[in-house]
XYZ file of N, CA and C in Angstrom:
801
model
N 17.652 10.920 21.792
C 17.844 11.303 20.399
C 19.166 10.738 19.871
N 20.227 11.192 20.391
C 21.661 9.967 20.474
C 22.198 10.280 18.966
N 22.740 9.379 18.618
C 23.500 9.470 17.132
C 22.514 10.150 15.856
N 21.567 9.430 15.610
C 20.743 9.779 15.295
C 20.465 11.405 14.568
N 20.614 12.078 15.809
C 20.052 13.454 15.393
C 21.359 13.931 14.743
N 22.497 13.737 15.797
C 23.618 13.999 14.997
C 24.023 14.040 13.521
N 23.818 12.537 13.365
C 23.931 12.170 11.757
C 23.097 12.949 11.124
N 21.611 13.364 11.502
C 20.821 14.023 10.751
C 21.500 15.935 10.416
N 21.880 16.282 11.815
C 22.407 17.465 11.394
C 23.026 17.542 11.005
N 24.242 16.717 11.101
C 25.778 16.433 10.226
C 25.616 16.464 8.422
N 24.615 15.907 8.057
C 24.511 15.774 6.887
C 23.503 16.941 6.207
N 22.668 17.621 7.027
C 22.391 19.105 6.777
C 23.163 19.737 6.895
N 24.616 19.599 7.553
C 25.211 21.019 7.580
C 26.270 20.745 6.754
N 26.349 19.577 6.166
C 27.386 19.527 4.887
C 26.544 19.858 3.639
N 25.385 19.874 3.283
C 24.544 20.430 2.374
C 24.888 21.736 2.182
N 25.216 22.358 3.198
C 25.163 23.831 3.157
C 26.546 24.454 3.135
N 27.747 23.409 3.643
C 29.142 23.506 3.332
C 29.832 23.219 2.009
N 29.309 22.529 1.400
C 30.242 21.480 0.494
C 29.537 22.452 -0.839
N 30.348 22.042 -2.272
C 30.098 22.213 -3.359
C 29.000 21.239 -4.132
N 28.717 19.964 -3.099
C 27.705 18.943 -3.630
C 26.115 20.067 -3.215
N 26.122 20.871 -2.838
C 25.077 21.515 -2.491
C 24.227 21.740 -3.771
N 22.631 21.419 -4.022
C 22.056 21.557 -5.303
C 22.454 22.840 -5.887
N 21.932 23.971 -4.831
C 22.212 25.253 -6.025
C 23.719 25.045 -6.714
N 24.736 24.714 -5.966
C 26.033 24.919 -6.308
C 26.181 23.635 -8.062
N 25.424 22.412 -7.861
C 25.217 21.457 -8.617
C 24.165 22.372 -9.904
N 23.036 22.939 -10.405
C 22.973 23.198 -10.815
C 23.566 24.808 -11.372
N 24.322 25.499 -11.072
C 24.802 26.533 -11.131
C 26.008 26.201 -12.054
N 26.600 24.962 -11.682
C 27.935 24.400 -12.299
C 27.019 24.403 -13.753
N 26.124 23.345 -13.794
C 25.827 22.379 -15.088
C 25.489 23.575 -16.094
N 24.774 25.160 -15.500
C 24.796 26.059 -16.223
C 25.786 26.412 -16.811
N 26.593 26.507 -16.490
C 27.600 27.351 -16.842
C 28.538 26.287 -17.730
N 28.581 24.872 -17.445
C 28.713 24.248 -18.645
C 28.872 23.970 -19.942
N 27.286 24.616 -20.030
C 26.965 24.435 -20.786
C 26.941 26.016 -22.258
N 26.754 26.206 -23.011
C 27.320 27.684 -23.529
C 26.684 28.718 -23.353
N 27.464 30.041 -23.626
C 26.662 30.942 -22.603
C 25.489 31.242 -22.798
N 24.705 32.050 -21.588
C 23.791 32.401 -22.517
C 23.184 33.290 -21.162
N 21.932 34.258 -21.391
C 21.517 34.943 -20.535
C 22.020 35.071 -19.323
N 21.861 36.222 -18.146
C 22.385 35.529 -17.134
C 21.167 35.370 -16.095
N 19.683 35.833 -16.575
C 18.357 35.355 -15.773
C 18.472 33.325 -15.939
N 19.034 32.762 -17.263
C 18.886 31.196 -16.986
C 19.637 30.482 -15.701
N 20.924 31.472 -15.408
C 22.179 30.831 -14.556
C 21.384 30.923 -13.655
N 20.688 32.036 -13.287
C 19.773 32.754 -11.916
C 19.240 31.387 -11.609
N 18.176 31.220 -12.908
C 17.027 30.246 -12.554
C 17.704 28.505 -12.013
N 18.694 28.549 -13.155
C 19.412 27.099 -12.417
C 19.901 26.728 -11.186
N 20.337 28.086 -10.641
C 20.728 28.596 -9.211
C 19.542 28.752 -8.149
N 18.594 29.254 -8.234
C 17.670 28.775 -7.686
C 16.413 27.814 -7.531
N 16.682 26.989 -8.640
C 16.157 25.542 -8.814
C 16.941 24.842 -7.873
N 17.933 25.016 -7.612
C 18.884 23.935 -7.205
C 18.950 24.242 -5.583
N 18.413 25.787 -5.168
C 18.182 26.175 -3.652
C 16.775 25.391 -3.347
N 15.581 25.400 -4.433
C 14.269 24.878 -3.929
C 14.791 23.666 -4.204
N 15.420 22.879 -4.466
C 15.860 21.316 -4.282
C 16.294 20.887 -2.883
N 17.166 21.787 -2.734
C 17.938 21.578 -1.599
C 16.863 21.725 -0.240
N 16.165 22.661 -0.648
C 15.598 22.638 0.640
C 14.160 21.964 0.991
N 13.450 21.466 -0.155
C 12.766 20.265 0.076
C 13.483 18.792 0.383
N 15.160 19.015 0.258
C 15.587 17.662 0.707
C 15.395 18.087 2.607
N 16.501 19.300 2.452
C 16.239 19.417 4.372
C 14.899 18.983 4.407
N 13.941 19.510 4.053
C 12.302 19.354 5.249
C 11.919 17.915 4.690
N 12.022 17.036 3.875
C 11.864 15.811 3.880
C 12.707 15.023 4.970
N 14.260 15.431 5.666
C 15.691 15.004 5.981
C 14.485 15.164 7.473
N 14.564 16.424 7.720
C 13.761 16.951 8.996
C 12.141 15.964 9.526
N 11.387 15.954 8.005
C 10.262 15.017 8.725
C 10.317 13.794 9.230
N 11.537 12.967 8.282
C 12.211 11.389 8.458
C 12.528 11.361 9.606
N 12.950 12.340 10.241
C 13.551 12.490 11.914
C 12.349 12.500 12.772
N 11.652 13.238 12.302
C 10.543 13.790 13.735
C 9.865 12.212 13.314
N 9.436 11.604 12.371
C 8.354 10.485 12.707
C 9.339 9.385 13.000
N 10.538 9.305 13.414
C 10.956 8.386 14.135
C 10.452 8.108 15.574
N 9.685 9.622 15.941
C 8.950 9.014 17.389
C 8.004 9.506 17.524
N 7.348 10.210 16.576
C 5.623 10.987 16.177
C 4.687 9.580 15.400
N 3.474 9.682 16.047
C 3.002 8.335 15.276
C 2.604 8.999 13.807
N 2.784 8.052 12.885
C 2.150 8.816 11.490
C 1.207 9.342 10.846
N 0.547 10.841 11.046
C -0.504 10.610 10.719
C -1.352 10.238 9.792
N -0.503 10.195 8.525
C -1.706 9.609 7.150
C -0.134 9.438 6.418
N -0.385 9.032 5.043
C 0.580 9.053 4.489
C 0.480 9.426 2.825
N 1.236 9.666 1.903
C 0.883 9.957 0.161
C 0.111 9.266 -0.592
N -0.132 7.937 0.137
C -0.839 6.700 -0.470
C -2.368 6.982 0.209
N -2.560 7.123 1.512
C -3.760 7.770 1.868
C -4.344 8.889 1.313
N -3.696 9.793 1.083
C -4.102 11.265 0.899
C -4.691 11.399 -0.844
N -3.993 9.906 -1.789
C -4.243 9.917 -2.731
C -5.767 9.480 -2.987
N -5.966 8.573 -1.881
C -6.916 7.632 -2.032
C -8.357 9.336 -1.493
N -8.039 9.518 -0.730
C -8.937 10.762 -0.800
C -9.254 11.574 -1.608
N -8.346 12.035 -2.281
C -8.526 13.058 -3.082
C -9.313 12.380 -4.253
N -9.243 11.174 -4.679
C -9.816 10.147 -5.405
C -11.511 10.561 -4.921
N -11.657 10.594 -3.508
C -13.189 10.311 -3.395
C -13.419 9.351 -2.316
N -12.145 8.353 -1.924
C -12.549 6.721 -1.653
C -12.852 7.334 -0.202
N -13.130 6.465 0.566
C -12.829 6.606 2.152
C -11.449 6.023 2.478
N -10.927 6.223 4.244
C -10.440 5.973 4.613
C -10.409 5.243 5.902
N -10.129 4.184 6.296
C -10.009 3.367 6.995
C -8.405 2.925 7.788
N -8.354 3.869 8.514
C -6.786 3.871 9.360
C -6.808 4.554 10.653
N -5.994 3.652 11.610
C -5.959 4.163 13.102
C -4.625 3.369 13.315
N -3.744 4.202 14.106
C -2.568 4.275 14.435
C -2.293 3.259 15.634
N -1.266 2.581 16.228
C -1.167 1.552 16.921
C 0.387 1.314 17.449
N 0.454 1.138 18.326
C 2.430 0.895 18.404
C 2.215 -0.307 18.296
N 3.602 -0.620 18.309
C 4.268 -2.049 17.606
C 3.774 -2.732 18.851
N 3.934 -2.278 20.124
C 3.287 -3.534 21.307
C 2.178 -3.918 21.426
N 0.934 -3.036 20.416
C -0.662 -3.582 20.394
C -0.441 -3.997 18.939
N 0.874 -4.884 18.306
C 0.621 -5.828 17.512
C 1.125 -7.021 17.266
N -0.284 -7.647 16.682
C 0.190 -9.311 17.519
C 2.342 -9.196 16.499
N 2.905 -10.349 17.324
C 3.918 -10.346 16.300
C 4.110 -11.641 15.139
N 2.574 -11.993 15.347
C 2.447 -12.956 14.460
C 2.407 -12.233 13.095
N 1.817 -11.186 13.184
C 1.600 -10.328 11.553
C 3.032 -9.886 11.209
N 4.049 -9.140 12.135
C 4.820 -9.081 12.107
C 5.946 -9.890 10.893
N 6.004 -10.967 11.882
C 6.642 -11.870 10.955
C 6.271 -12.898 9.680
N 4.587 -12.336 9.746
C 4.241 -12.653 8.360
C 4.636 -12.546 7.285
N 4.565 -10.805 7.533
C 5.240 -9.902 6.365
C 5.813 -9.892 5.893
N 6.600 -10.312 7.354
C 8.456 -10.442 6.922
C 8.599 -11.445 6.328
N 8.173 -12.946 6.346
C 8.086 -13.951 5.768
C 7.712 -13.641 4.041
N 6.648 -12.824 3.932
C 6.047 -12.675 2.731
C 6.836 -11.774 2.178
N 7.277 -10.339 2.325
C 7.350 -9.737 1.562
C 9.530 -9.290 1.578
N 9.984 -10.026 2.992
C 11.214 -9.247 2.595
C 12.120 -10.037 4.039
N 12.671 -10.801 3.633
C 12.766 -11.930 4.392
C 14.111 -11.872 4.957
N 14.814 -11.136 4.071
C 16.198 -10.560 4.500
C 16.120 -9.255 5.631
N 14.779 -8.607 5.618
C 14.799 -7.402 6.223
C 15.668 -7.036 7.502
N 15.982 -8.338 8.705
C 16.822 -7.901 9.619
C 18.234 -8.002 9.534
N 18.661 -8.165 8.533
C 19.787 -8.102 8.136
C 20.570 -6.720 6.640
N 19.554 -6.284 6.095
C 20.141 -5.398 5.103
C 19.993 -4.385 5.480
N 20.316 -3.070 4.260
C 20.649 -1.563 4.777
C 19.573 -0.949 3.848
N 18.212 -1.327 3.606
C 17.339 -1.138 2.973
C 17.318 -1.806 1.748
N 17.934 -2.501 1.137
C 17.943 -2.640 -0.570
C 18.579 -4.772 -0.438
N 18.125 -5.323 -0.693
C 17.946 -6.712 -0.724
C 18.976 -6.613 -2.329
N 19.858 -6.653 -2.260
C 20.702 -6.982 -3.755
C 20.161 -8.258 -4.378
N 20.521 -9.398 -3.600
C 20.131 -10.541 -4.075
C 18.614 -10.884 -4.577
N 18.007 -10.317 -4.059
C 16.586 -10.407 -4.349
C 16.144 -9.664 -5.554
N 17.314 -8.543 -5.977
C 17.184 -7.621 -7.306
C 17.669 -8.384 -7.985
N 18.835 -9.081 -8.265
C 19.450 -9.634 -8.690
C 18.209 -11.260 -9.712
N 18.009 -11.774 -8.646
C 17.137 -12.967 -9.173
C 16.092 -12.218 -10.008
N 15.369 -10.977 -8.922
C 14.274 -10.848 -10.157
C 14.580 -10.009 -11.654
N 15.576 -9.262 -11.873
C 16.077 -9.399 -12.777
C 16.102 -10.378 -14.002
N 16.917 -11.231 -12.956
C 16.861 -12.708 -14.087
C 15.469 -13.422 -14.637
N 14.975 -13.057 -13.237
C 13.497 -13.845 -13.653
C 12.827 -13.425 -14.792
N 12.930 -11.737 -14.629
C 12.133 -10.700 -15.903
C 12.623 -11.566 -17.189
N 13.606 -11.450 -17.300
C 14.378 -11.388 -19.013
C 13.331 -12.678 -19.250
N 13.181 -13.331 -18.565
C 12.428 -15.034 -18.922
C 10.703 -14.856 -19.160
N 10.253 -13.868 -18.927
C 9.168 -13.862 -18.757
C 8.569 -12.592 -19.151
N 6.862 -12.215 -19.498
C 6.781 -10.815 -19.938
C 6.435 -9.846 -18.376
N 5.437 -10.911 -17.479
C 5.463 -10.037 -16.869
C 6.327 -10.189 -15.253
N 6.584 -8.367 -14.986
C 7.874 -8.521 -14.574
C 7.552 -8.459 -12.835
N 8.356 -9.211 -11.998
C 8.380 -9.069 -10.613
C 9.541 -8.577 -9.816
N 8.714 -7.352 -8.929
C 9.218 -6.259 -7.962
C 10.235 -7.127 -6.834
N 11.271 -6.401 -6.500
C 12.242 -6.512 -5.451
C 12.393 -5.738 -4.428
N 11.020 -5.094 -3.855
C 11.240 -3.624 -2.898
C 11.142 -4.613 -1.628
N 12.351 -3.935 -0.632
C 11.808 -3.936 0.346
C 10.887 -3.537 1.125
N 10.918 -3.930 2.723
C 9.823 -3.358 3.447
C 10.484 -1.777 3.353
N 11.457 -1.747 3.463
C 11.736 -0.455 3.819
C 12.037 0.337 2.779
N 11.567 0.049 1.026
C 11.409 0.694 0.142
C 9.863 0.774 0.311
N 9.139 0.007 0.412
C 7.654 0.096 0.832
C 7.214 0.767 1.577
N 7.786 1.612 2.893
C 7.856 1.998 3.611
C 7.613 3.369 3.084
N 9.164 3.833 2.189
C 9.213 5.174 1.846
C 8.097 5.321 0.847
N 8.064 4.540 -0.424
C 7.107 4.456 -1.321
C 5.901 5.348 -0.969
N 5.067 4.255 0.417
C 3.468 4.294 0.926
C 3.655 5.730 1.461
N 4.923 5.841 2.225
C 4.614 7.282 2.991
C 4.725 8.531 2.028
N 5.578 8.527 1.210
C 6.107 9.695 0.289
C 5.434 9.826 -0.856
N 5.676 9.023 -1.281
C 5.874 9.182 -2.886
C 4.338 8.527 -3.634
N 4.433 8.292 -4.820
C 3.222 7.762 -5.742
C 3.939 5.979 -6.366
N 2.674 5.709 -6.682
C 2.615 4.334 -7.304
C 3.191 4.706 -8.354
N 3.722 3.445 -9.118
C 4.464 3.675 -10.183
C 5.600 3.158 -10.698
N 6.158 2.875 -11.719
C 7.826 2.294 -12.439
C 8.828 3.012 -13.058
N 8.597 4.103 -12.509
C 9.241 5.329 -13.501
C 10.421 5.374 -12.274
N 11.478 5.645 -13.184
C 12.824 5.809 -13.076
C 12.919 6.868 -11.785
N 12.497 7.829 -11.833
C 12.318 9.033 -11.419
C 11.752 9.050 -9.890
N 10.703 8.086 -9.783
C 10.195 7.571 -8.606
C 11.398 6.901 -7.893
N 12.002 5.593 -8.516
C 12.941 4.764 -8.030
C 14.033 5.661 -7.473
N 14.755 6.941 -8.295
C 15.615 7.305 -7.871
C 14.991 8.158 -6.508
N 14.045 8.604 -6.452
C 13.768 9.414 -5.230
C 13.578 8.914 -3.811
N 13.126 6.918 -4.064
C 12.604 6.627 -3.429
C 14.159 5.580 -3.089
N 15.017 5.674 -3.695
C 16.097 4.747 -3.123
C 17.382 5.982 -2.212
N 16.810 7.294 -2.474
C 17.527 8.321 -1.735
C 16.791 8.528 0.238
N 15.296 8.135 -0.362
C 14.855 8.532 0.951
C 14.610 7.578 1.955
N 15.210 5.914 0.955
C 14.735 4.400 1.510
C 16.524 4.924 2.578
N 17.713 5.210 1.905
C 18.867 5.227 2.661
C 18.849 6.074 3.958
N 18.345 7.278 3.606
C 17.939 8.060 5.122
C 16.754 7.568 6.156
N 15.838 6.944 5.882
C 15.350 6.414 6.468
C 15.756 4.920 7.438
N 16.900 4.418 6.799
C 17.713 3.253 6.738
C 18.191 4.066 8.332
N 19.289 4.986 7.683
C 19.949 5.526 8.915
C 19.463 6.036 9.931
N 18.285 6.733 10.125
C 17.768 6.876 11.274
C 16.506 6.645 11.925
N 15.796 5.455 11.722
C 14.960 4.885 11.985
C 15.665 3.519 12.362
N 15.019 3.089 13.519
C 15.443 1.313 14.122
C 14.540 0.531 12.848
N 15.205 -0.563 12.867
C 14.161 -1.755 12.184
C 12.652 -1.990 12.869
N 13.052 -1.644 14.256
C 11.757 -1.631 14.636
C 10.913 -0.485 14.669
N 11.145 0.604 14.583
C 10.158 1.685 13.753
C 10.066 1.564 12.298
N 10.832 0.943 11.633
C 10.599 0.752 10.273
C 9.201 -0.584 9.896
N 9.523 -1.502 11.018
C 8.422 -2.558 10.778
C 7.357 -1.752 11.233
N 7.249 -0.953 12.494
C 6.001 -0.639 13.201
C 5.443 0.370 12.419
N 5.694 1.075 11.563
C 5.420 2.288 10.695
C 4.797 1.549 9.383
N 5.189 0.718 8.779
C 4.799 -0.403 7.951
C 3.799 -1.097 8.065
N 3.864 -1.773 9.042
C 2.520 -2.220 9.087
C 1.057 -1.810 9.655
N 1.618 -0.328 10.100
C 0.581 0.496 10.402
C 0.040 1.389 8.994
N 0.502 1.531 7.913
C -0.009 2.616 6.268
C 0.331 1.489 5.456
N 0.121 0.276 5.628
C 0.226 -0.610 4.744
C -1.314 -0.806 3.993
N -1.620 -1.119 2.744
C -2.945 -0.965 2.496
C -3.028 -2.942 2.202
N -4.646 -2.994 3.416
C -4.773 -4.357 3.465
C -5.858 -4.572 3.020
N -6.547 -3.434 2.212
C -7.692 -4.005 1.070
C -8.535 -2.655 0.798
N -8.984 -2.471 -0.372
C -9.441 -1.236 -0.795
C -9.400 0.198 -0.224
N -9.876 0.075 0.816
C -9.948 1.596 1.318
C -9.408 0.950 3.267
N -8.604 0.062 3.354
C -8.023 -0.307 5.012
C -6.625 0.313 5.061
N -5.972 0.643 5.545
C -4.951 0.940 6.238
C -4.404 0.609 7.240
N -3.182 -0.082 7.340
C -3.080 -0.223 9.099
C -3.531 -1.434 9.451
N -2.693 -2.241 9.986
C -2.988 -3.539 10.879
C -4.420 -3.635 11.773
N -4.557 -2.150 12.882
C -5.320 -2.361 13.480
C -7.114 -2.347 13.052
N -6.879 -1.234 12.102
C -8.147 -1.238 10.802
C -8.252 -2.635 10.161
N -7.483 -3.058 9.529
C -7.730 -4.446 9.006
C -8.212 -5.406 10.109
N -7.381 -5.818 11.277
C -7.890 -6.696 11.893
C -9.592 -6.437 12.671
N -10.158 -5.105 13.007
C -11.297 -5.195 13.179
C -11.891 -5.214 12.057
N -11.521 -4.971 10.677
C -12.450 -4.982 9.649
C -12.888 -6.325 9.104
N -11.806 -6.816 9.191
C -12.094 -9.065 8.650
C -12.413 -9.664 9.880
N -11.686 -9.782 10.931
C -12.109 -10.431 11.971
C -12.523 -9.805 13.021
N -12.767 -8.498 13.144
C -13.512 -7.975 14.300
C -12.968 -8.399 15.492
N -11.362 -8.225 15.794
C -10.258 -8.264 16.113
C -9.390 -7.077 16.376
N -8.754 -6.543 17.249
C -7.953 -5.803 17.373
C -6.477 -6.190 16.737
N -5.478 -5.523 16.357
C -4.183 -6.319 15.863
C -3.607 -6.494 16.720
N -3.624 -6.397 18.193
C -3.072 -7.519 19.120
C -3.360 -8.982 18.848
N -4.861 -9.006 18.496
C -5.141 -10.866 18.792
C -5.357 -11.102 17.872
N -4.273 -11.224 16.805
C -4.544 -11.481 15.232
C -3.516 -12.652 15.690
N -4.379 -13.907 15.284
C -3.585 -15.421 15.355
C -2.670 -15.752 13.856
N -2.553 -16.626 13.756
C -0.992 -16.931 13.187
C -1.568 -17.133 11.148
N -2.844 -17.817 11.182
C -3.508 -17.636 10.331
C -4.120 -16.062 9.596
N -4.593 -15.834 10.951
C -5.062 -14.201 10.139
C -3.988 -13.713 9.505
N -3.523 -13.404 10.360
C -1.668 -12.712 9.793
C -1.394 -12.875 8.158
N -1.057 -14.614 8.186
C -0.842 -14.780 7.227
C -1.646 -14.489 5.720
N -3.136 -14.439 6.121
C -4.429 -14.194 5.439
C -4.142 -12.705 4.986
N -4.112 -11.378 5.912
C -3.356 -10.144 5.939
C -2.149 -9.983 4.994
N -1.367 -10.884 5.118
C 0.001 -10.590 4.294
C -0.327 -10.948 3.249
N -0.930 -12.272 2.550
C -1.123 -12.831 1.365
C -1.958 -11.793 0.626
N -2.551 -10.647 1.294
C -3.120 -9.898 0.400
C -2.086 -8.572 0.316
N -1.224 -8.347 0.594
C -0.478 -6.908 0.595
C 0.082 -7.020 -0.889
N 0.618 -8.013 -1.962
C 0.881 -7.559 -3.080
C -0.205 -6.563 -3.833
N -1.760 -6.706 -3.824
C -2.546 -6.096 -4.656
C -3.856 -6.224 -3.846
N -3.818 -5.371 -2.856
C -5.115 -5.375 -1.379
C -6.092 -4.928 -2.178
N -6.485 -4.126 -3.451
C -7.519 -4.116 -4.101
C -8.588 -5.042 -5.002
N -7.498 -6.349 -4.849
C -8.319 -7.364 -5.747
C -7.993 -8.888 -4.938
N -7.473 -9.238 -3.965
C -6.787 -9.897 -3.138
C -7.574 -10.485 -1.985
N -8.720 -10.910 -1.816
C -9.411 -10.369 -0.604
C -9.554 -11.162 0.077
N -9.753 -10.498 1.481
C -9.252 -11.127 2.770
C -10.564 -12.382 3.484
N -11.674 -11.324 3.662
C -12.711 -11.640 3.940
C -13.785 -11.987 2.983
N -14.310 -12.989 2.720
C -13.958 -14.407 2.737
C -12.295 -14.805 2.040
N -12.176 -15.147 2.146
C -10.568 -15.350 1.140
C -10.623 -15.770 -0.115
N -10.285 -15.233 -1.316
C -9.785 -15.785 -2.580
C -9.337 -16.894 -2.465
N -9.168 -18.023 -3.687
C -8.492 -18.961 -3.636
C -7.187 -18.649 -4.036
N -7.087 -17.507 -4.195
C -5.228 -17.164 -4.246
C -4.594 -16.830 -2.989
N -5.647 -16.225 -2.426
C -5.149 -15.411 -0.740
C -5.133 -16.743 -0.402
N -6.039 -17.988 0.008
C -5.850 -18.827 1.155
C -4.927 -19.895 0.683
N -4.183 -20.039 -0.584
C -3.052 -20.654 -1.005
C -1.892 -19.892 -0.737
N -2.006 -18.449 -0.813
C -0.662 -17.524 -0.558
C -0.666 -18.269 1.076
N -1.893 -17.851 1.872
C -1.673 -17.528 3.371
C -1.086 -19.171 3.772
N -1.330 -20.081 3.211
C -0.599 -21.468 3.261
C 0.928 -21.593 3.040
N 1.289 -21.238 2.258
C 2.542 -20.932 1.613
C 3.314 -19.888 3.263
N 2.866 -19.036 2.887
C 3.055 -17.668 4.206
C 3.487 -18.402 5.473
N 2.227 -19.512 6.223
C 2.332 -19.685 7.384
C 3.991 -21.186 7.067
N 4.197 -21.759 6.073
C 4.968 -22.506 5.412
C 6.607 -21.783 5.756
N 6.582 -20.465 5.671
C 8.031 -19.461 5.087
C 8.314 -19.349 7.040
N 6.837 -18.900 7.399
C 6.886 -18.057 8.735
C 7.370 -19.305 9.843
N 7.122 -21.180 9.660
C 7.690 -22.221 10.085
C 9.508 -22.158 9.771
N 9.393 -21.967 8.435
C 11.076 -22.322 8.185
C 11.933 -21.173 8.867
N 11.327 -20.040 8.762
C 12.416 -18.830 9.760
C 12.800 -18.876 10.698
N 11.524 -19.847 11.459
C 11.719 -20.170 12.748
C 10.659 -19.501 14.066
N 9.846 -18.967 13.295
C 8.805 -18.421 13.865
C 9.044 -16.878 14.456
N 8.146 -16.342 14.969
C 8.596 -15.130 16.040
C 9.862 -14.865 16.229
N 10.912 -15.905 16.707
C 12.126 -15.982 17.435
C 12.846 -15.400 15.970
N 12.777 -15.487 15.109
C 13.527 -15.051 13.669
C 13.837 -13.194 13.848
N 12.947 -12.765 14.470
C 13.212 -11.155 14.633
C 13.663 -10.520 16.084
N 14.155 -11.478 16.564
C 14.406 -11.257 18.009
C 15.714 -10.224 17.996
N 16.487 -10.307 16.607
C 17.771 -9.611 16.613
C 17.424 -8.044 16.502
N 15.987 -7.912 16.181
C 15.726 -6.495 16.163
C 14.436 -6.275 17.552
N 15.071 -7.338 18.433
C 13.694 -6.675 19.371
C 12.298 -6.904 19.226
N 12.058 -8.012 18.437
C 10.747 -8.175 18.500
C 10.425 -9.445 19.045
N 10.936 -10.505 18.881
C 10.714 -11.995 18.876
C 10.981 -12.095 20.417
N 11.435 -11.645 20.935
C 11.829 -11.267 22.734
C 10.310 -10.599 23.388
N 9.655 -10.269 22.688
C 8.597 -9.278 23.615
C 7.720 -10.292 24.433
């Protein structure tokens, strides 16, 4: 468990020490503001206890699935309640090929073994890119993708971003890069109702995601921007130009050997 848990309790038990504590944060902003009843101070005061303590049990679950496999995630559970089916089975990172691996990484976040969840530079350009253009392109990492798929809902609202760049940093801190990739590409959605590397690869190639070759992979990744219209099997002529491009990024990194600094490119 090692540092890890530490940091995790350390920062629960300053929640409960410090004046940054929610109830204590909304209790202030009451009183702020001019007087008035004292059932509103109550209510601000205990808004700010049910805050606090859906942060602990979110703080608490981020910990336990650092070594619990996942069982479904907010993006699954949505797709149910919808009606759809589900298509997901769980897999460790060693029953997957690491060709998909570094697909991803190629495709979707290329800086990933090197940042602290949040790619600046990559916000930065697409930024610039927006102002030029109407429609606008995303800068999430894997490991905003990560929190996104597991937690939270689809979406551009402010409100999302801020929740999801609080729980991308705790997740940052106590999860390895390599539970962050292996968690990823296991609730990643790789086409309508698939989930999960190992679901996808028997679903297109009737394949386990161990023996997903360097092509599939790339075929797999080229569909993760929009797995609902993207499709794998037979391939779009957008997927098998992305997956060209893909296997193109996954040459210049340097192949496999590109993630070796987090333990993977070594296996």
């Amino acid at each position: 468990m090692g540092w890890t848990c530490r940091a995790a309790f350390f920062v629960i038990s300053q929640m409960f020490k410090t004046k940054l504590f929610w109830s204590d944060y909304f209790e202030m902003q009451a009183q702020r503001q001019r007087p008035g009843p004292q059932r509103f101070r109550s209510a601000a005061k205990w808004s700010g206890i049910v805050v606090s303590a859906l942060a602990v049990v979110l703080l608490l679950v981020i910990l336990l699935l650092r070594w619990v496999p996942v069982p479904t995630s907010a993006f699954m559970l949505g797709h149910k309640l919808r009606g759809n089916p589900v298509a997901y089975h769980w897999v460790p990172l060693k029953k997957i090929s690491p060709a998909l691996a570094i697909a991803v990484v190629a495709s979707e976040d290329q800086r990933f073994p090197d940042h602290w969840g949040f790619d600046f530079k990559a916000i930065s350009d697409a930024l610039e890119e927006n102002r030029r253009r109407s429609r606008t392109r995303g800068a999430s990492t894997i490991s905003q993708q990560v929190t996104k798929n597991l937690f939270l809902w689809s979406g551009r609202s402010w409100v999302r971003k801020g929740i999801e760049a609080g729980l991308t940093v705790a997740i940052e801190l106590l999860w390895s890069k390599q539970r962050i990739l292996e968690v990823y590409l296991n609730i990643a959605q790789f086409g309508p109702d698939i989930f999960g590397a190992d679901a996808a690869g028997r679903r297109f190639f009737r394949l386990p995601a161990s023996r997903l070759n360097g092509y599939q992979a790339a075929l797999l990744a080229a569909a993760l921007p929009n797995p609902g219209t993207h499709r794998v099997s037979p391939p779009t002529p957008y997927v098998s130009e992305r997956a060209a491009d893909i296997q193109v990024e996954v040459r210049r990194l340097g192949g496999v050997g590109y993630l070796s600094a987090i333990g993977i490119g070594a296996r």
